[in-house]
XYZ file of N, CA and C in Angstrom:
750
model
N 209.477 364.527 260.910
C 209.648 365.950 260.619
C 208.523 366.750 261.275
N 208.879 367.824 261.936
C 207.886 368.637 262.616
C 207.006 369.363 261.606
N 205.679 369.332 261.850
C 204.743 370.015 260.962
C 204.987 371.518 261.007
N 204.777 372.168 259.871
C 205.008 373.593 259.768
C 203.754 374.311 259.295
N 203.786 375.637 259.415
C 202.673 376.452 258.948
C 202.552 376.330 257.440
N 201.320 376.404 256.954
C 201.052 376.354 255.524
C 200.435 377.667 255.060
N 200.725 378.017 253.837
C 200.127 379.177 253.190
C 199.051 378.689 252.236
N 197.834 379.211 252.375
C 196.739 378.857 251.478
C 196.396 380.058 250.601
N 196.169 379.792 249.334
C 195.828 380.830 248.364
C 194.539 380.442 247.663
N 193.591 381.359 247.591
C 192.322 381.064 246.945
C 191.476 382.310 246.795
N 190.212 382.205 247.197
C 189.320 383.359 247.090
C 188.249 383.293 248.161
N 187.634 384.446 248.386
C 186.496 384.549 249.287
C 185.339 385.154 248.503
N 184.137 384.627 248.728
C 182.943 385.107 248.022
C 181.815 385.289 249.024
N 181.105 386.410 248.910
C 179.909 386.669 249.710
C 178.758 387.010 248.771
N 177.568 386.535 249.105
C 176.410 386.867 248.303
C 175.144 386.893 249.142
N 174.276 387.859 248.876
C 172.981 387.934 249.555
C 171.886 388.084 248.510
N 170.693 387.615 248.893
C 169.553 387.657 247.978
C 168.457 388.595 248.450
N 168.498 389.032 249.714
C 167.441 389.908 250.241
C 168.050 390.873 251.249
N 167.485 392.088 251.355
C 166.366 392.626 250.563
C 166.755 393.037 249.151
N 168.068 393.030 248.856
C 168.545 393.283 247.490
C 169.594 392.227 247.166
N 169.843 392.016 245.894
C 170.911 391.103 245.490
C 172.240 391.845 245.519
N 173.222 391.198 246.115
C 174.535 391.831 246.237
C 175.577 390.737 246.444
N 176.691 390.813 245.726
C 177.743 389.809 245.884
C 179.090 390.415 245.523
N 180.141 389.768 246.011
C 181.500 390.168 245.648
C 182.426 388.967 245.812
N 183.535 389.008 245.095
C 184.536 387.941 245.123
C 185.914 388.576 245.089
N 186.787 388.161 246.040
C 188.135 388.702 246.109
C 189.156 387.562 246.183
N 190.353 387.789 245.654
C 191.438 386.838 245.928
C 191.779 386.902 247.412
N 192.236 385.803 247.956
C 192.477 385.757 249.395
C 193.625 384.805 249.693
N 194.329 385.077 250.772
C 195.403 384.202 251.237
C 195.358 384.151 252.751
N 195.704 383.007 253.321
C 195.655 382.874 254.768
C 196.643 381.814 255.235
N 196.702 381.657 256.527
C 197.653 380.779 257.190
C 196.929 379.573 257.779
N 197.537 378.385 257.674
C 197.026 377.190 258.342
C 198.108 376.685 259.286
N 197.762 376.614 260.573
C 198.721 376.209 261.598
C 198.337 374.867 262.206
N 199.247 373.891 262.260
C 198.974 372.651 262.979
C 199.263 372.844 264.469
N 198.311 372.458 265.284
C 198.478 372.518 266.731
C 198.410 371.099 267.290
N 199.293 370.742 268.238
C 200.130 371.633 269.063
C 201.505 371.968 268.492
N 201.859 371.442 267.323
C 203.223 371.634 266.817
C 203.625 373.107 266.725
N 202.720 373.954 266.281
C 203.033 375.384 266.105
C 202.379 376.256 267.166
N 202.097 375.670 268.315
C 201.444 376.413 269.393
C 202.488 377.226 270.159
N 202.923 378.313 269.537
C 203.954 379.171 270.119
C 203.390 380.577 270.287
N 204.056 381.377 271.091
C 203.566 382.730 271.328
C 203.627 383.593 270.080
N 204.686 383.403 269.308
C 204.914 384.278 268.164
C 205.597 383.480 267.059
N 205.056 383.544 265.835
C 205.614 382.791 264.720
C 205.903 383.743 263.558
N 207.155 384.178 263.396
C 207.509 385.052 262.265
C 207.398 384.287 260.946
N 206.805 384.913 259.940
C 206.624 384.285 258.636
C 207.443 384.963 257.555
N 207.565 386.275 257.643
C 208.339 387.080 256.704
C 208.509 388.454 257.346
N 209.382 389.294 256.835
C 209.531 390.630 257.416
C 208.194 391.372 257.508
N 207.798 391.724 258.727
C 206.551 392.448 258.938
C 205.316 391.577 259.024
N 205.434 390.258 258.810
C 204.289 389.344 258.831
C 204.512 388.310 259.932
N 203.646 388.326 260.948
C 203.822 387.482 262.132
C 202.470 386.941 262.577
N 202.449 385.673 263.005
C 201.252 385.151 263.673
C 201.483 385.226 265.167
N 200.483 385.732 265.916
C 200.596 385.889 267.356
C 199.459 385.169 268.061
N 199.810 384.349 269.020
C 198.832 383.526 269.737
C 197.863 384.364 270.557
N 198.283 385.528 270.996
C 197.441 386.370 271.843
C 196.182 386.873 271.138
N 196.122 386.721 269.821
C 194.948 387.167 269.067
C 193.859 386.108 268.988
N 194.071 384.965 269.649
C 193.124 383.852 269.523
C 192.784 383.251 270.883
N 191.753 382.404 270.877
C 191.380 381.670 272.085
C 191.098 382.585 273.249
N 191.761 382.351 274.404
C 191.524 383.204 275.576
C 192.134 384.595 275.432
N 192.929 384.803 274.382
C 193.537 386.106 274.066
C 194.446 386.631 275.169
N 195.109 385.715 275.851
C 196.077 386.117 276.872
C 197.469 385.570 276.568
N 197.632 384.997 275.376
C 198.929 384.475 274.988
C 199.218 383.071 275.456
N 198.293 382.464 276.207
C 198.512 381.102 276.707
C 198.310 380.084 275.589
N 198.831 378.850 275.748
C 198.733 377.827 274.698
C 197.291 377.571 274.263
N 197.107 377.433 272.956
C 195.772 377.243 272.396
C 195.316 375.789 272.435
N 196.236 374.861 272.206
C 195.825 373.456 272.085
C 195.151 372.933 273.354
N 195.767 373.054 274.541
C 195.072 372.573 275.748
C 193.804 373.354 276.049
N 193.812 374.655 275.739
C 192.612 375.469 275.978
C 191.446 374.965 275.139
N 191.686 374.726 273.845
C 190.599 374.309 272.979
C 190.174 372.872 273.273
N 191.117 372.005 273.614
C 190.752 370.628 273.988
C 189.814 370.641 275.198
N 190.100 371.527 276.143
C 189.241 371.637 277.325
C 187.866 372.169 276.958
N 187.823 373.143 276.073
C 186.535 373.685 275.642
C 185.733 372.640 274.878
N 186.395 371.873 274.021
C 185.705 370.825 273.271
C 185.191 369.733 274.199
N 185.954 369.430 275.256
C 185.522 368.414 276.223
C 184.232 368.834 276.914
N 184.035 370.148 277.081
C 182.787 370.641 277.667
C 181.598 370.317 276.775
N 181.860 370.099 275.489
C 180.820 369.717 274.537
C 180.855 368.208 274.242
N 181.525 367.464 275.143
C 181.620 366.001 275.038
C 182.370 365.560 273.781
N 183.386 366.322 273.407
C 184.235 365.975 272.264
C 185.621 365.651 272.808
N 186.038 364.394 272.674
C 187.292 363.927 273.259
C 188.148 363.242 272.191
N 189.370 362.919 272.565
C 190.259 362.204 271.658
C 190.879 363.068 270.588
N 191.018 364.384 270.844
C 191.606 365.289 269.854
C 193.116 365.089 269.819
N 193.647 364.764 268.643
C 195.084 364.551 268.481
C 195.771 365.738 267.840
N 195.061 366.438 266.964
C 195.641 367.584 266.267
C 194.529 368.553 265.902
N 194.890 369.825 265.865
C 193.961 370.875 265.463
C 194.625 371.704 264.369
N 193.900 371.977 263.292
C 194.416 372.841 262.230
C 193.657 374.166 262.291
N 194.418 375.230 262.476
C 193.848 376.567 262.598
C 194.057 377.330 261.294
N 192.955 377.724 260.658
C 192.990 378.540 259.444
C 192.654 379.969 259.837
N 193.592 380.888 259.619
C 193.423 382.243 260.106
C 194.356 383.195 259.355
N 194.361 384.464 259.745
C 195.244 385.472 259.166
C 196.343 385.852 260.155
N 197.548 386.084 259.667
C 198.604 386.627 260.535
C 198.473 388.139 260.610
N 199.304 388.760 261.419
C 199.320 390.218 261.486
C 200.339 390.759 260.496
N 200.066 391.928 259.962
C 200.963 392.614 259.042
C 201.305 393.973 259.651
N 202.589 394.190 259.891
C 203.051 395.437 260.519
C 202.340 395.693 261.847
N 202.071 394.606 262.565
C 201.481 394.710 263.895
C 199.976 394.779 263.939
N 199.310 394.744 262.791
C 197.849 394.854 262.771
C 197.241 393.603 262.165
N 196.115 393.151 262.740
C 195.387 392.017 262.178
C 193.907 392.170 262.491
N 193.078 391.789 261.525
C 191.642 391.666 261.762
C 191.168 390.375 261.118
N 190.681 389.469 261.935
C 190.194 388.181 261.478
C 188.672 388.123 261.599
N 187.929 388.276 260.510
C 186.471 388.122 260.609
C 186.090 386.743 261.146
N 186.817 385.714 260.702
C 186.549 384.357 261.189
C 187.816 383.529 261.114
N 188.090 382.777 262.181
C 189.174 381.802 262.208
C 188.546 380.434 262.430
N 189.078 379.425 261.734
C 188.473 378.090 261.766
C 189.465 377.081 262.334
N 189.048 376.390 263.405
C 189.842 375.331 264.001
C 189.193 373.987 263.633
N 189.940 373.096 263.001
C 189.438 371.768 262.675
C 190.135 370.756 263.571
N 189.369 370.115 264.444
C 189.917 369.156 265.398
C 189.848 367.748 264.817
N 190.984 367.030 264.841
C 191.077 365.699 264.261
C 191.474 364.672 265.320
N 191.095 363.410 265.080
C 191.554 362.332 265.953
C 192.855 361.760 265.404
N 193.327 360.659 265.979
C 194.610 360.083 265.570
C 194.572 359.545 264.146
N 193.385 359.280 263.614
C 193.249 358.775 262.250
C 192.975 359.887 261.233
N 193.015 361.130 261.688
C 192.798 362.243 260.792
C 191.345 362.554 260.511
N 190.427 361.949 261.250
C 189.002 362.220 261.053
C 188.604 363.495 261.800
N 187.683 364.254 261.216
C 187.243 365.508 261.807
C 186.273 365.247 262.959
N 186.679 365.625 264.150
C 185.828 365.463 265.323
C 184.925 366.671 265.551
N 185.408 367.847 265.182
C 184.631 369.073 265.406
C 185.297 370.230 264.681
N 184.519 371.271 264.478
C 185.044 372.547 263.999
C 184.710 373.592 265.052
N 185.661 374.457 265.308
C 185.478 375.557 266.257
C 185.662 376.844 265.473
N 184.640 377.689 265.441
C 184.680 378.897 264.630
C 184.759 380.110 265.544
N 185.805 380.885 265.359
C 186.073 382.068 266.166
C 185.732 383.294 265.317
N 184.663 384.005 265.677
C 184.160 385.113 264.866
C 184.424 386.443 265.575
N 184.920 387.414 264.810
C 185.136 388.774 265.319
C 184.379 389.761 264.442
N 183.852 390.800 265.043
C 183.212 391.839 264.230
C 184.004 393.136 264.312
N 183.649 394.092 263.483
C 184.393 395.354 263.420
C 184.113 396.256 264.611
N 183.199 395.831 265.501
C 182.900 396.614 266.696
C 183.727 396.158 267.896
N 184.627 395.160 267.696
C 185.502 394.707 268.763
C 184.974 393.550 269.580
N 183.814 392.991 269.212
C 183.252 391.851 269.935
C 183.605 390.553 269.216
N 183.513 389.432 269.932
C 183.781 388.137 269.324
C 182.933 387.050 269.979
N 182.766 385.960 269.256
C 181.978 384.825 269.751
C 182.504 383.552 269.095
N 182.437 382.437 269.836
C 182.891 381.146 269.333
C 181.704 380.213 269.119
N 181.760 379.449 268.016
C 180.738 378.457 267.714
C 181.380 377.075 267.676
N 180.784 376.118 268.371
C 181.265 374.743 268.386
C 180.371 373.889 267.495
N 180.983 373.175 266.556
C 180.242 372.355 265.599
C 180.745 370.914 265.677
N 180.099 370.055 266.467
C 180.537 368.663 266.576
C 180.299 367.906 265.274
N 181.148 366.919 265.024
C 180.972 366.065 263.855
C 179.804 365.114 264.081
N 179.252 364.517 263.006
C 178.209 363.507 263.157
C 178.725 362.298 263.946
N 177.841 361.351 264.190
C 178.213 360.166 264.971
C 179.406 359.452 264.353
N 179.430 359.354 263.026
C 180.556 358.740 262.315
C 181.349 359.844 261.631
N 182.457 360.296 262.250
C 183.211 361.401 261.669
C 183.898 361.013 260.371
N 184.147 362.021 259.534
C 184.797 361.833 258.244
C 186.136 362.559 258.237
N 187.029 362.124 257.368
C 188.326 362.779 257.247
C 188.275 363.957 256.293
N 187.166 364.124 255.577
C 187.134 365.146 254.540
C 185.971 366.122 254.636
N 184.941 365.829 255.421
C 183.765 366.703 255.440
C 183.176 366.799 256.846
N 182.589 367.970 257.122
C 181.898 368.184 258.390
C 180.799 369.206 258.158
N 179.622 368.911 258.670
C 178.471 369.803 258.548
C 177.985 370.142 259.947
N 177.598 371.400 260.143
C 177.117 371.802 261.450
C 176.191 372.994 261.367
N 175.403 373.185 262.421
C 174.446 374.290 262.495
C 174.585 374.958 263.855
N 174.466 376.291 263.860
C 174.553 377.039 265.109
C 173.649 378.250 265.040
N 173.027 378.564 266.176
C 172.199 379.764 266.257
C 173.092 380.998 266.262
N 172.711 382.024 265.537
C 173.492 383.255 265.480
C 173.487 383.933 266.843
N 174.681 384.296 267.330
C 174.784 384.886 268.662
C 175.590 386.179 268.683
N 176.132 386.590 267.537
C 176.954 387.793 267.485
C 176.569 388.632 266.279
N 176.513 389.940 266.471
C 176.243 390.844 265.359
C 177.504 390.984 264.518
N 177.461 390.510 263.291
C 178.609 390.600 262.392
C 178.414 391.748 261.407
N 177.309 391.724 260.689
C 176.980 392.794 259.753
C 175.920 393.701 260.369
N 176.100 395.023 260.284
C 175.085 395.933 260.821
C 173.820 395.969 259.972
N 173.763 395.119 258.934
C 172.582 395.043 258.084
C 171.753 393.786 258.379
N 172.134 393.047 259.438
C 171.377 391.858 259.848
C 171.141 391.898 261.345
N 169.994 391.386 261.781
C 169.692 391.280 263.198
C 170.382 390.058 263.803
N 170.428 390.000 265.123
C 170.919 388.811 265.820
C 169.739 387.859 265.958
N 169.562 387.037 264.958
C 168.483 386.063 264.917
C 168.827 385.017 263.870
N 168.091 383.930 263.865
C 168.294 382.928 262.842
C 169.456 382.000 263.134
N 169.995 381.386 262.082
C 171.003 380.352 262.268
C 171.995 380.327 261.113
N 173.156 379.717 261.406
C 174.183 379.473 260.403
C 174.251 377.973 260.104
N 174.445 377.641 258.848
C 174.748 376.277 258.441
C 176.157 376.272 257.855
N 177.028 375.465 258.443
C 178.425 375.393 258.041
C 178.687 374.094 257.284
N 179.518 374.183 256.262
C 179.957 373.013 255.529
C 181.464 373.118 255.302
N 182.221 372.191 255.881
C 183.673 372.160 255.735
C 184.076 370.983 254.868
N 184.986 371.222 253.935
C 185.562 370.173 253.107
C 187.069 370.376 253.062
N 187.821 369.292 253.210
C 189.265 369.388 253.085
C 189.803 368.137 252.406
N 190.851 368.324 251.599
C 191.515 367.217 250.936
C 192.921 367.126 251.508
N 193.101 366.231 252.480
C 194.379 366.137 253.152
C 194.767 367.489 253.732
N 195.988 367.899 253.462
C 196.468 369.197 253.918
C 196.629 370.176 252.757
N 196.046 369.834 251.595
C 196.305 370.613 250.395
C 195.150 371.514 249.960
N 193.923 371.172 250.302
C 192.774 371.978 249.892
C 191.853 372.206 251.089
N 191.258 373.406 251.117
C 190.349 373.760 252.208
C 189.174 374.532 251.632
N 187.972 374.206 252.136
C 186.749 374.861 251.665
C 185.779 374.960 252.833
N 185.187 376.129 253.010
C 184.111 376.277 253.988
C 183.030 377.150 253.377
N 181.788 376.738 253.552
C 180.634 377.518 253.117
C 179.755 377.767 254.331
N 179.291 379.007 254.456
C 178.409 379.392 255.556
C 177.146 379.987 254.959
N 176.002 379.406 255.288
C 174.703 379.917 254.851
C 173.961 380.464 256.065
N 173.459 381.676 255.933
C 172.712 382.309 257.024
C 171.232 382.355 256.687
N 170.423 381.876 257.618
C 168.969 381.854 257.440
C 168.316 382.594 258.601
N 167.666 383.707 258.355
C 166.961 384.411 259.438
C 165.631 383.732 259.749
N 165.392 383.481 261.035
C 164.103 382.965 261.499
C 163.665 381.702 260.753
N 164.589 380.728 260.615
C 164.277 379.429 260.011
C 163.789 379.536 258.575
N 164.066 380.637 257.917
C 163.618 380.828 256.544
C 164.687 380.337 255.567
N 164.433 380.532 254.288
C 165.416 380.182 253.266
C 166.653 381.054 253.440
N 167.858 380.509 253.248
C 169.072 381.316 253.391
C 169.040 382.569 252.518
N 169.433 383.698 253.116
C 169.482 384.957 252.378
C 170.909 385.451 252.200
N 171.847 384.763 252.858
C 173.249 385.170 252.754
C 174.137 383.935 252.768
N 175.172 383.934 251.926
C 176.143 382.838 251.888
C 177.542 383.406 251.775
N 178.504 382.704 252.390
C 179.913 383.079 252.304
C 180.725 381.829 252.019
N 181.709 381.948 251.128
C 182.574 380.828 250.773
C 184.030 381.253 250.910
N 184.830 380.337 251.432
C 186.274 380.500 251.466
C 186.878 379.222 250.916
N 187.705 379.336 249.891
C 188.260 378.162 249.238
C 189.688 378.442 248.805
N 190.566 377.446 248.961
C 191.940 377.658 248.535
C 192.777 376.394 248.572
N 193.998 376.505 248.060
C 194.956 375.410 248.009
C 196.239 375.822 248.706
N 196.951 374.837 249.238
C 198.192 375.093 249.959
C 199.316 375.462 248.994
N 200.173 376.350 249.441
C 201.376 376.748 248.711
C 202.563 376.648 249.668
N 203.777 376.507 249.153
C 204.947 376.504 250.036
C 205.003 377.785 250.859
N 205.136 377.652 252.172
C 205.090 378.816 253.067
C 206.470 379.438 253.224
N 207.076 379.868 252.129
C 208.376 380.531 252.178
C 208.186 382.023 252.422
N 209.242 382.677 252.911
C 209.157 384.119 253.150
C 208.848 384.862 251.859
N 209.421 384.392 250.750
C 209.162 385.026 249.456
C 207.690 384.936 249.085
N 207.102 383.759 249.287
C 205.684 383.582 248.959
C 204.797 384.425 249.862
N 205.141 384.517 251.156
C 204.340 385.333 252.059
C 204.311 386.782 251.596
N 205.465 387.302 251.228
C 205.525 388.685 250.768
C 204.790 388.866 249.444
N 204.967 387.922 248.528
C 204.315 388.022 247.220
C 202.797 388.002 247.375
N 202.289 387.100 248.214
C 200.844 386.989 248.401
C 200.301 388.226 249.113
N 201.016 388.709 250.113
C 200.542 389.886 250.853
C 200.413 391.089 249.936
N 201.330 391.212 248.975
C 201.308 392.350 248.072
C 200.355 392.146 246.894
N 200.391 390.941 246.293
C 199.611 390.693 245.080
C 198.126 390.528 245.373
N 197.794 389.734 246.360
C 196.380 389.492 246.669
C 195.770 390.672 247.416
N 196.595 391.398 248.154
C 196.109 392.556 248.923
C 194.916 392.186 249.799
N 194.939 390.969 250.375
C 193.786 390.517 251.139
C 194.108 390.275 252.604
N 195.321 390.607 253.018
C 195.675 390.417 254.412
C 195.402 391.689 255.197
N 194.881 391.537 256.370
C 194.682 392.573 257.384
C 194.031 393.859 256.889
N 194.802 394.848 256.449
C 194.259 396.163 256.109
C 193.180 396.066 255.030
N 193.444 395.267 253.985
C 192.494 395.161 252.889
C 191.194 394.522 253.344
N 191.274 393.551 254.258
C 190.060 392.918 254.774
C 189.174 393.964 255.431
N 189.745 394.774 256.295
C 188.983 395.812 256.996
C 188.388 396.807 256.005
N 189.188 397.257 255.044
C 188.711 398.226 254.071
C 187.590 397.657 253.207
N 187.731 396.400 252.795
C 186.716 395.808 251.934
C 185.396 395.616 252.664
N 185.456 395.285 253.939
C 184.233 395.149 254.730
C 183.464 396.466 254.724
N 184.155 397.573 254.947
C 183.480 398.861 255.004
C 183.054 399.341 253.619
N 183.802 398.989 252.598
C 183.411 399.361 251.241
C 182.120 398.645 250.847
N 182.021 397.357 251.151
C 180.803 396.612 250.824
C 179.622 397.107 251.662
N 179.881 397.502 252.911
C 178.809 398.074 253.739
C 178.290 399.371 253.118
N 179.189 400.179 252.600
C 178.785 401.417 251.932
C 177.930 401.106 250.705
N 178.321 400.100 249.929
C 177.554 399.721 248.743
C 176.148 399.246 249.120
N 176.029 398.497 250.214
C 174.708 398.048 250.670
C 173.855 399.232 251.111
N 174.470 400.168 251.815
C 173.737 401.358 252.255
C 173.236 402.147 251.052
N 174.085 402.246 250.010
C 173.678 402.960 248.806
C 172.515 402.264 248.099
N 172.416 400.948 248.262
C 171.313 400.196 247.644
C 170.031 400.256 248.464
N 170.088 400.913 249.624
C 168.890 401.077 250.432
C 168.616 399.975 251.428
N 169.631 399.128 251.710
C 169.435 398.065 252.696
C 169.343 398.689 254.086
N 168.319 398.338 254.878
C 168.158 398.947 256.205
C 169.376 398.710 257.094
N 169.821 399.743 257.773
C 170.950 399.669 258.694
C 170.428 399.308 260.077
N 170.837 398.158 260.587
C 170.333 397.669 261.877
C 171.089 398.295 263.035
N 172.401 398.395 262.909
C 173.222 398.921 263.993
C 174.038 397.826 264.642
N 175.005 398.215 265.474
C 175.944 397.245 266.019
C 175.367 396.376 267.129
N 174.213 396.752 267.692
C 173.642 395.919 268.752
C 172.681 394.872 268.210
N 172.469 394.847 266.899
C 171.633 393.816 266.293
C 170.155 394.081 266.349
N 169.781 395.308 266.667
C 168.364 395.644 266.774
C 168.074 396.893 265.945
N 166.922 396.913 265.313
C 166.544 398.080 264.532
C 166.315 399.281 265.449
N 166.633 400.479 264.991
C 166.340 401.668 265.795
C 164.830 401.810 265.981
N 164.393 402.364 267.110
C 162.962 402.497 267.344
C 162.288 403.365 266.287
N 161.091 402.958 265.909
C 160.339 403.706 264.922
C 159.134 404.375 265.570
N 158.778 405.528 265.075
C 157.616 406.240 265.590
C 156.428 405.984 264.699
N 155.257 405.883 265.276
C 154.043 405.595 264.515
C 152.993 406.664 264.858
N 152.375 407.160 263.839
C 151.322 408.142 264.062
C 149.967 407.433 264.150
N 149.182 407.875 265.073
C 147.857 407.293 265.266
C 146.892 407.828 264.210
């Protein structure tokens, strides 16, 4: 039987400890696609809800599986048999994916690498490659990457991310990201966790309406939380990742 797209339902949580304490938790739903089985240009899920290949990878609509296998080979990662892409579909033609996660597996289902595709609200994006340890596992993967893209205008482009992926077969998915500026103690963490649900058109519509976490709500919540941080007095860095110049009196 050909593998099909899965619907995951769970929650997303963000928390920071400096310069002020701030956290939020929202219900969330997303799509998990097996590649190459679902490596198509356009995958309708329900009326008005569609996954489009042009929003990922090289962003030209070309197949993702061979593209990512080639990119992973550049990092000396070979033997990829399947890739599971966790991401958001578009709703009424619009989509914003803060992060999409590709989990590359070998023929035995062991995790060879994770590929993280990050987008910010300024229209820029960056990919992070996280190879598995020498002995890959079927359920866990840990990786570290230097920060290379401005995601939040309240953080500089510095420091590193620590990623932790956990999955139970095809039914549960968990990722935690800890951000540490300048090799210091982590000051920001993000969690995404959920379980698979039947990917019927009815469920897609119910989740899109009930969770209110697809596309438009994601964008709105990002800006709402940014406003809350600004109100708390957190310094605004700006979209280029650098503080505005300051004047000093002699």
